Coordinates of C-alpha atoms in Angstrom, one line a residue:
Chain P
X1 CA -57.8 -46.2 -22.2
X2 CA -59.4 -48.6 -24.5
X3 CA -63.1 -49.5 -23.9
X4 CA -64.0 -52.9 -25.4
X5 CA -67.5 -52.8 -26.7
X6 CA -69.7 -55.8 -27.5
X7 CA -68.9 -57.6 -30.7
X8 CA -71.2 -56.8 -33.6
X9 CA -71.2 -58.0 -37.3
X10 CA -71.0 -54.5 -38.8
X11 CA -69.9 -51.0 -37.7
X12 CA -71.1 -48.2 -40.0
X13 CA -69.1 -44.9 -39.6
X14 CA -71.4 -42.0 -40.6
X15 CA -75.2 -42.4 -40.6
X16 CA -76.3 -40.3 -43.6
X17 CA -78.0 -41.4 -46.8
X18 CA -75.4 -44.2 -47.5
X19 CA -75.0 -45.4 -44.0
X20 CA -78.7 -45.3 -43.3
X21 CA -79.6 -47.4 -46.4
X22 CA -76.8 -49.8 -45.6
X23 CA -78.0 -50.2 -42.0
X24 CA -81.5 -50.9 -43.2
X25 CA -80.4 -53.6 -45.7
X26 CA -77.9 -55.2 -43.4
X27 CA -80.2 -55.4 -40.3
X28 CA -82.9 -56.9 -42.6
X29 CA -80.4 -59.5 -43.7
X30 CA -80.1 -60.5 -40.1
X31 CA -76.8 -58.8 -39.1
X32 CA -76.1 -56.9 -35.9
X33 CA -75.3 -53.4 -36.9
X34 CA -73.9 -50.4 -34.9
X35 CA -73.7 -47.0 -36.5
X36 CA -71.5 -44.2 -35.3
X37 CA -72.3 -40.6 -35.8
X38 CA -71.1 -37.3 -34.3
X39 CA -72.9 -34.2 -33.3
X40 CA -75.6 -33.4 -30.9
X41 CA -79.1 -35.0 -30.6
X42 CA -81.5 -33.5 -33.1
X43 CA -85.2 -34.4 -33.6
X44 CA -87.6 -33.8 -36.5
X45 CA -90.1 -31.9 -34.3
X46 CA -87.5 -29.7 -32.6
X47 CA -85.0 -29.1 -35.3
X48 CA -86.3 -29.9 -38.7
X49 CA -89.8 -28.7 -38.7
X50 CA -91.0 -25.6 -40.5
X51 CA -90.6 -22.7 -40.3
X52 CA -87.3 -22.9 -38.3
X53 CA -85.4 -25.2 -40.6
X54 CA -85.8 -22.7 -43.4
X55 CA -83.8 -20.1 -41.5
X56 CA -81.2 -19.3 -44.1
X57 CA -79.1 -17.2 -41.8
X58 CA -78.8 -19.9 -39.2
X59 CA -78.3 -22.9 -41.4
X60 CA -77.1 -21.8 -44.9
X61 CA -74.9 -18.8 -43.8
X62 CA -73.8 -19.8 -40.3
X63 CA -73.7 -23.5 -40.9
X64 CA -75.6 -24.6 -37.7
X65 CA -75.8 -28.2 -38.9
X66 CA -72.2 -28.4 -40.0
X67 CA -69.0 -29.3 -38.1
X68 CA -67.8 -26.6 -35.7
X69 CA -64.5 -25.3 -37.0
X70 CA -63.8 -23.6 -33.7
X71 CA -63.3 -27.1 -32.2
X72 CA -61.7 -29.0 -35.1
X73 CA -60.7 -28.0 -38.6
X74 CA -58.2 -28.7 -41.4
X75 CA -55.3 -26.8 -42.8
X76 CA -55.4 -26.0 -46.5
X77 CA -53.0 -24.9 -49.2
X78 CA -53.8 -24.6 -52.9
X79 CA -50.3 -25.5 -54.2
X80 CA -47.0 -26.8 -52.8
X81 CA -45.5 -23.3 -52.7
X82 CA -48.1 -22.1 -50.2
X83 CA -47.9 -22.6 -46.5
X84 CA -51.0 -24.5 -45.3
X85 CA -53.2 -22.5 -43.0
X86 CA -56.1 -23.4 -40.9
X87 CA -59.6 -23.2 -42.5
X88 CA -61.1 -20.9 -39.9
X89 CA -64.6 -21.1 -41.3
X90 CA -66.2 -23.7 -43.6
X91 CA -66.4 -22.5 -47.2
X92 CA -65.9 -24.5 -50.3
X93 CA -67.1 -27.7 -48.8
X94 CA -69.4 -28.4 -45.8
X95 CA -68.6 -31.4 -43.7
X96 CA -71.7 -31.9 -41.5
X97 CA -72.7 -33.8 -38.5
X98 CA -75.7 -35.4 -36.8
X99 CA -77.8 -38.5 -37.7
X100 CA -79.3 -38.2 -41.2
X101 CA -76.2 -36.5 -42.8
X102 CA -77.0 -34.7 -46.1
X103 CA -80.6 -35.8 -45.7
X104 CA -80.9 -33.0 -43.0
X105 CA -78.1 -30.7 -44.1
X106 CA -79.9 -29.3 -47.1
X107 CA -81.9 -27.2 -44.7
X108 CA -84.6 -26.1 -46.9
X109 CA -82.8 -26.7 -50.1
X110 CA -85.0 -29.7 -50.8
X111 CA -87.4 -27.7 -52.9
X112 CA -90.5 -29.0 -54.6
X113 CA -89.5 -30.7 -57.9
X114 CA -90.2 -28.7 -61.1
X115 CA -92.3 -30.0 -63.9
X116 CA -89.2 -30.7 -66.0
X117 CA -87.8 -33.1 -63.4
X118 CA -90.7 -35.5 -63.9
X119 CA -90.1 -35.6 -67.7
X120 CA -86.4 -36.0 -67.9
X121 CA -86.5 -39.4 -69.7
X122 CA -89.2 -38.1 -72.2
X123 CA -87.2 -35.0 -72.9
X124 CA -84.0 -36.9 -73.5
X125 CA -85.8 -39.4 -75.8
X126 CA -87.4 -36.6 -77.7
X127 CA -84.1 -34.8 -78.3
X128 CA -81.6 -37.7 -78.6
X129 CA -83.8 -40.7 -79.6
X130 CA -85.1 -43.8 -77.7
X131 CA -81.7 -45.5 -77.7
X132 CA -79.9 -42.6 -76.0
X133 CA -80.6 -43.8 -72.4
X134 CA -79.6 -47.3 -71.5
X135 CA -82.5 -49.6 -70.5
X136 CA -81.1 -50.0 -67.0
X137 CA -80.8 -46.3 -66.3
X138 CA -83.6 -45.4 -64.0
X139 CA -84.3 -41.8 -64.7
Chain C
X1 CA -99.0 -5.3 11.1
X2 CA -98.3 -5.0 7.4
X3 CA -94.8 -5.8 6.3
X4 CA -93.1 -2.9 4.6
X5 CA -92.0 -5.0 1.7
X6 CA -93.2 -8.0 -0.1
X7 CA -90.9 -10.9 0.8
X8 CA -89.8 -13.7 -1.5
X9 CA -92.4 -16.1 -0.2
X10 CA -95.2 -13.6 -0.7
X11 CA -94.0 -12.9 -4.1
X12 CA -94.0 -16.5 -5.1
X13 CA -97.5 -17.1 -3.6
X14 CA -98.7 -14.0 -5.5
X15 CA -97.2 -15.2 -8.7
X16 CA -98.9 -18.6 -8.4
X17 CA -102.3 -17.2 -7.6
X18 CA -101.9 -14.6 -10.3
X19 CA -100.7 -17.2 -12.7
X20 CA -103.7 -19.5 -12.0
X21 CA -106.1 -16.6 -12.3
X22 CA -104.5 -15.6 -15.6
X23 CA -104.7 -19.2 -16.9
X24 CA -108.4 -19.4 -15.9
X25 CA -109.1 -16.1 -17.7
X26 CA -107.4 -17.0 -20.9
X27 CA -109.5 -20.1 -21.8
X28 CA -112.9 -18.4 -22.4
X29 CA -111.5 -15.5 -24.4
X30 CA -112.9 -15.6 -27.9
X31 CA -111.2 -14.3 -31.1
X32 CA -113.2 -11.0 -31.1
X33 CA -111.9 -10.1 -27.7
X34 CA -108.4 -11.2 -28.5
X35 CA -108.1 -9.1 -31.6
X36 CA -107.6 -5.7 -29.9
X37 CA -104.7 -7.1 -27.9
X38 CA -103.0 -8.3 -31.0
X39 CA -103.4 -4.9 -32.6
X40 CA -101.9 -3.2 -29.6
X41 CA -98.9 -5.6 -29.8
X42 CA -98.4 -4.8 -33.4
X43 CA -98.2 -1.1 -32.9
X44 CA -96.0 -1.3 -29.7
X45 CA -92.7 0.6 -30.1
X46 CA -89.7 -1.4 -31.4
X47 CA -87.1 -2.2 -28.8
X48 CA -84.7 0.7 -28.7
X49 CA -81.0 0.8 -27.7
X50 CA -77.9 -1.0 -28.7
X51 CA -76.2 -4.0 -27.1
X52 CA -72.9 -3.8 -28.8
X53 CA -72.5 -0.5 -30.7
X54 CA -71.2 2.6 -28.9
X55 CA -72.4 6.0 -29.7
X56 CA -69.9 6.7 -32.6
X57 CA -70.4 3.2 -34.0
X58 CA -74.2 3.6 -33.8
X59 CA -74.0 6.9 -35.7
X60 CA -71.8 5.3 -38.3
X61 CA -74.1 2.2 -38.8
X62 CA -77.3 4.3 -39.0
X63 CA -75.7 6.5 -41.6
X64 CA -74.3 3.5 -43.4
X65 CA -77.5 1.5 -43.7
X66 CA -79.6 4.6 -44.6
X67 CA -77.2 5.4 -47.3
X68 CA -77.0 1.9 -48.7
X69 CA -80.7 1.4 -48.4
X70 CA -82.4 4.7 -49.0
X71 CA -86.2 5.1 -48.6
X72 CA -87.7 5.0 -52.1
X73 CA -90.4 3.2 -53.9
X74 CA -88.6 -0.2 -53.4
X75 CA -88.3 -0.2 -49.6
X76 CA -88.2 1.8 -46.5
X77 CA -84.8 3.1 -45.4
X78 CA -82.2 0.9 -43.7
X79 CA -82.9 2.0 -40.1
X80 CA -86.7 1.7 -40.7
X81 CA -86.0 -1.9 -41.8
X82 CA -84.1 -2.5 -38.6
X83 CA -80.8 -3.3 -40.4
X84 CA -78.9 -1.3 -37.7
X85 CA -80.5 -3.4 -35.0
X86 CA -79.7 -6.6 -36.9
X87 CA -76.1 -5.6 -37.1
X88 CA -75.9 -4.7 -33.4
X89 CA -77.5 -8.0 -32.3
X90 CA -75.3 -10.0 -34.7
X91 CA -72.2 -8.4 -33.3
X92 CA -73.3 -8.7 -29.7
X93 CA -74.3 -12.3 -30.2
X94 CA -72.4 -15.6 -30.7
X95 CA -71.5 -14.9 -34.3
X96 CA -69.9 -11.6 -33.3
X97 CA -68.0 -13.3 -30.6
X98 CA -66.4 -15.7 -33.0
X99 CA -68.7 -18.7 -32.6
X100 CA -67.5 -21.5 -35.1
X101 CA -64.4 -19.5 -35.9
X102 CA -61.1 -21.3 -35.4
X103 CA -59.1 -19.0 -33.2
X104 CA -55.7 -20.7 -32.8
X105 CA -52.5 -20.0 -34.7
X106 CA -50.5 -20.0 -36.9
X107 CA -51.5 -16.4 -37.7
X108 CA -50.5 -15.4 -41.3
X109 CA -52.5 -13.6 -43.8
X110 CA -52.0 -16.3 -46.5
X111 CA -53.5 -16.2 -50.0
X112 CA -57.0 -14.9 -50.5
X113 CA -58.0 -18.5 -51.4
X114 CA -57.1 -19.5 -47.9
X115 CA -60.0 -17.5 -46.5
X116 CA -60.3 -15.4 -43.4
X117 CA -57.0 -15.4 -41.4
X118 CA -57.3 -12.4 -39.1
X119 CA -57.0 -12.9 -35.3
X120 CA -60.2 -10.9 -34.8
X121 CA -63.7 -11.9 -34.0
X122 CA -66.3 -10.4 -36.3
X123 CA -67.2 -7.9 -33.5
X124 CA -63.5 -6.9 -33.2
X125 CA -63.1 -6.6 -36.9
X126 CA -66.2 -4.4 -37.1
X127 CA -65.0 -2.2 -34.3
X128 CA -61.6 -1.7 -35.8
X129 CA -63.0 -1.1 -39.3
X130 CA -65.6 1.5 -38.3
X131 CA -62.8 3.3 -36.3
X132 CA -60.5 3.2 -39.3
X133 CA -63.1 4.4 -41.7
X134 CA -64.0 7.3 -39.4
X135 CA -60.3 8.1 -39.1
X136 CA -60.1 8.2 -43.0
X137 CA -63.2 10.5 -43.1
X138 CA -61.7 12.9 -40.5
X139 CA -58.4 13.0 -42.5
X140 CA -60.1 13.5 -45.8
X141 CA -63.2 15.5 -45.0
X142 CA -62.6 16.8 -41.5
X143 CA -65.6 15.0 -40.1
X144 CA -66.8 11.5 -39.2
X145 CA -68.7 9.3 -41.6
X146 CA -72.2 10.2 -40.2
X147 CA -71.5 14.0 -40.6
X148 CA -70.2 14.1 -44.2
X149 CA -72.4 14.7 -47.3
X150 CA -74.1 11.9 -49.2
X151 CA -71.7 12.3 -52.1
X152 CA -68.8 12.0 -49.8
X153 CA -70.3 8.9 -48.1
X154 CA -70.7 7.4 -51.6
X155 CA -67.0 8.1 -52.3
X156 CA -66.0 6.4 -49.1
X157 CA -68.1 3.3 -49.7
X158 CA -66.9 3.0 -53.3
X159 CA -63.3 3.4 -51.9
X160 CA -63.8 0.7 -49.4
X161 CA -65.4 -1.7 -51.9
X162 CA -62.7 -1.2 -54.5
X163 CA -59.9 -1.3 -52.0
X164 CA -58.8 2.3 -53.0
X165 CA -58.8 3.4 -49.3
X166 CA -56.0 2.1 -47.2
X167 CA -56.4 2.0 -43.4
X168 CA -53.7 3.6 -41.2
X169 CA -54.2 0.8 -38.6
X170 CA -53.2 -1.9 -41.2
X171 CA -56.6 -3.6 -41.2
X172 CA -57.2 -5.2 -44.7
X173 CA -59.9 -3.0 -46.2
X174 CA -61.5 -5.6 -48.4
X175 CA -61.9 -8.0 -45.4
X176 CA -63.8 -5.3 -43.5
X177 CA -65.9 -4.2 -46.5
X178 CA -66.9 -7.8 -47.2
X179 CA -68.1 -8.3 -43.6
X180 CA -69.8 -4.9 -43.6
X181 CA -71.7 -5.6 -46.9
X182 CA -72.6 -9.1 -45.8
X183 CA -74.2 -7.9 -42.6
X184 CA -76.2 -5.2 -44.4
X185 CA -77.6 -7.8 -46.8
X186 CA -78.3 -10.2 -44.0
X187 CA -80.1 -7.4 -42.0
X188 CA -82.3 -6.8 -45.1
X189 CA -83.2 -10.3 -46.0
X190 CA -82.8 -12.6 -43.0
X191 CA -85.7 -13.7 -40.8
X192 CA -87.3 -10.8 -38.9
X193 CA -86.6 -12.7 -35.6
X194 CA -83.0 -11.3 -35.9
X195 CA -84.1 -7.7 -35.7
X196 CA -83.8 -6.6 -39.4
X197 CA -86.2 -7.2 -42.3
X198 CA -88.9 -5.4 -40.2
X199 CA -92.4 -6.2 -41.2
X200 CA -90.9 -8.5 -43.8
X201 CA -90.3 -5.4 -45.9
X202 CA -87.0 -6.9 -47.2
X203 CA -88.8 -10.0 -48.3
X204 CA -91.6 -8.0 -49.9
X205 CA -89.0 -6.5 -52.3
X206 CA -88.2 -9.9 -53.7
X207 CA -91.8 -11.2 -53.6
X208 CA -91.1 -13.7 -50.8
X209 CA -94.2 -14.1 -48.6
X210 CA -92.5 -15.7 -45.6
X211 CA -91.8 -19.2 -44.5
X212 CA -94.5 -21.8 -44.3
X213 CA -95.2 -23.0 -40.8
X214 CA -96.7 -26.4 -40.0
X215 CA -97.6 -28.0 -36.7
X216 CA -94.7 -29.9 -35.2
X217 CA -96.0 -33.0 -33.5
X218 CA -94.4 -35.6 -31.4
X219 CA -93.2 -37.8 -34.2
X220 CA -92.7 -37.6 -37.9
X221 CA -95.2 -40.4 -38.5
X222 CA -97.8 -38.6 -36.6
X223 CA -97.0 -35.4 -38.4
X224 CA -97.3 -37.1 -41.8
X225 CA -100.7 -38.7 -40.8
X226 CA -102.2 -35.4 -39.7
X227 CA -103.9 -33.2 -42.2
X228 CA -101.3 -30.7 -43.5
X229 CA -102.7 -27.7 -41.9
X230 CA -100.3 -25.0 -42.9
X231 CA -100.3 -21.3 -42.8
X232 CA -97.9 -18.5 -43.6
X233 CA -95.8 -17.6 -40.6
X234 CA -97.0 -14.4 -39.2
X235 CA -93.7 -13.4 -37.6
X236 CA -92.9 -9.7 -37.7

């Protein structure tokens, strides 16, 4: 059965980094925006605070923030001669869920930046010259 | 006349009164008084017993983890790290039961690049693999894995890891070995809340002090505005 929802200007499917920034820009431009996301309700204080979010076993190894392949998965083959079989666990790529997308999926992988990362432009200029990076490149 | 047994109502009343008294008593306790209680807790015996492993499997796992992680100047032995407990809890828990594992057909072994394709949960795989390894040990050495010599155990583990041993029950040896190895590593280095890495001794090997804990408050904005009082998690 089809449920007709109220008309809006924009529907964003997936509210991660991209969807989130688009939603901000579009609503500020005066548009009515609805964003769709899957997965359970998660909050910063319950789910993303330390030390729990740094639980490598739960998140990195067992994929607690990723799509549940017991419910829904893909079949994969690596060439046309193979028979496609279900991907029974996630492996080479990790489709996630919940509001925030990759912004929350990194589960403790957002380490503090190293000294080098603050000097990338200087390092490039030192090695390859001032003209190596285009003016409009923002690193 | 005194009732022979406490009935449900009495129990609840007692619990409420006891609870209130306890709550009243907690407030004035100062740190000096609280310290002995903490010390007692730290020396309390570890939870004993297995949820999933039967006697044969427990003997196998204990021998396995103590062989793979011997007591030396790097770390305590596997059972002292609680790796056997970690494995038992993992197999008894949702992971062992196949949580997040797609368990519908088609059932074909496929190419290695197509990943795990057995119709077994991790707990079933483990059970079948331990059984098959013990069968191999009986056939080759006349005894189960936990009773053979260290050099023979080494031979078995090398045989499993290199795929030289073939199981009579048809279980793919590499698949079992991969899972076995993975769980030993997890029991050594995952958070102590899962039963292994006791006293963070696994983390001590790699110089990891533990995960920073901060106060979780009602909103991110509030959290950000608070002073960042942080401490090292004192989980054991």
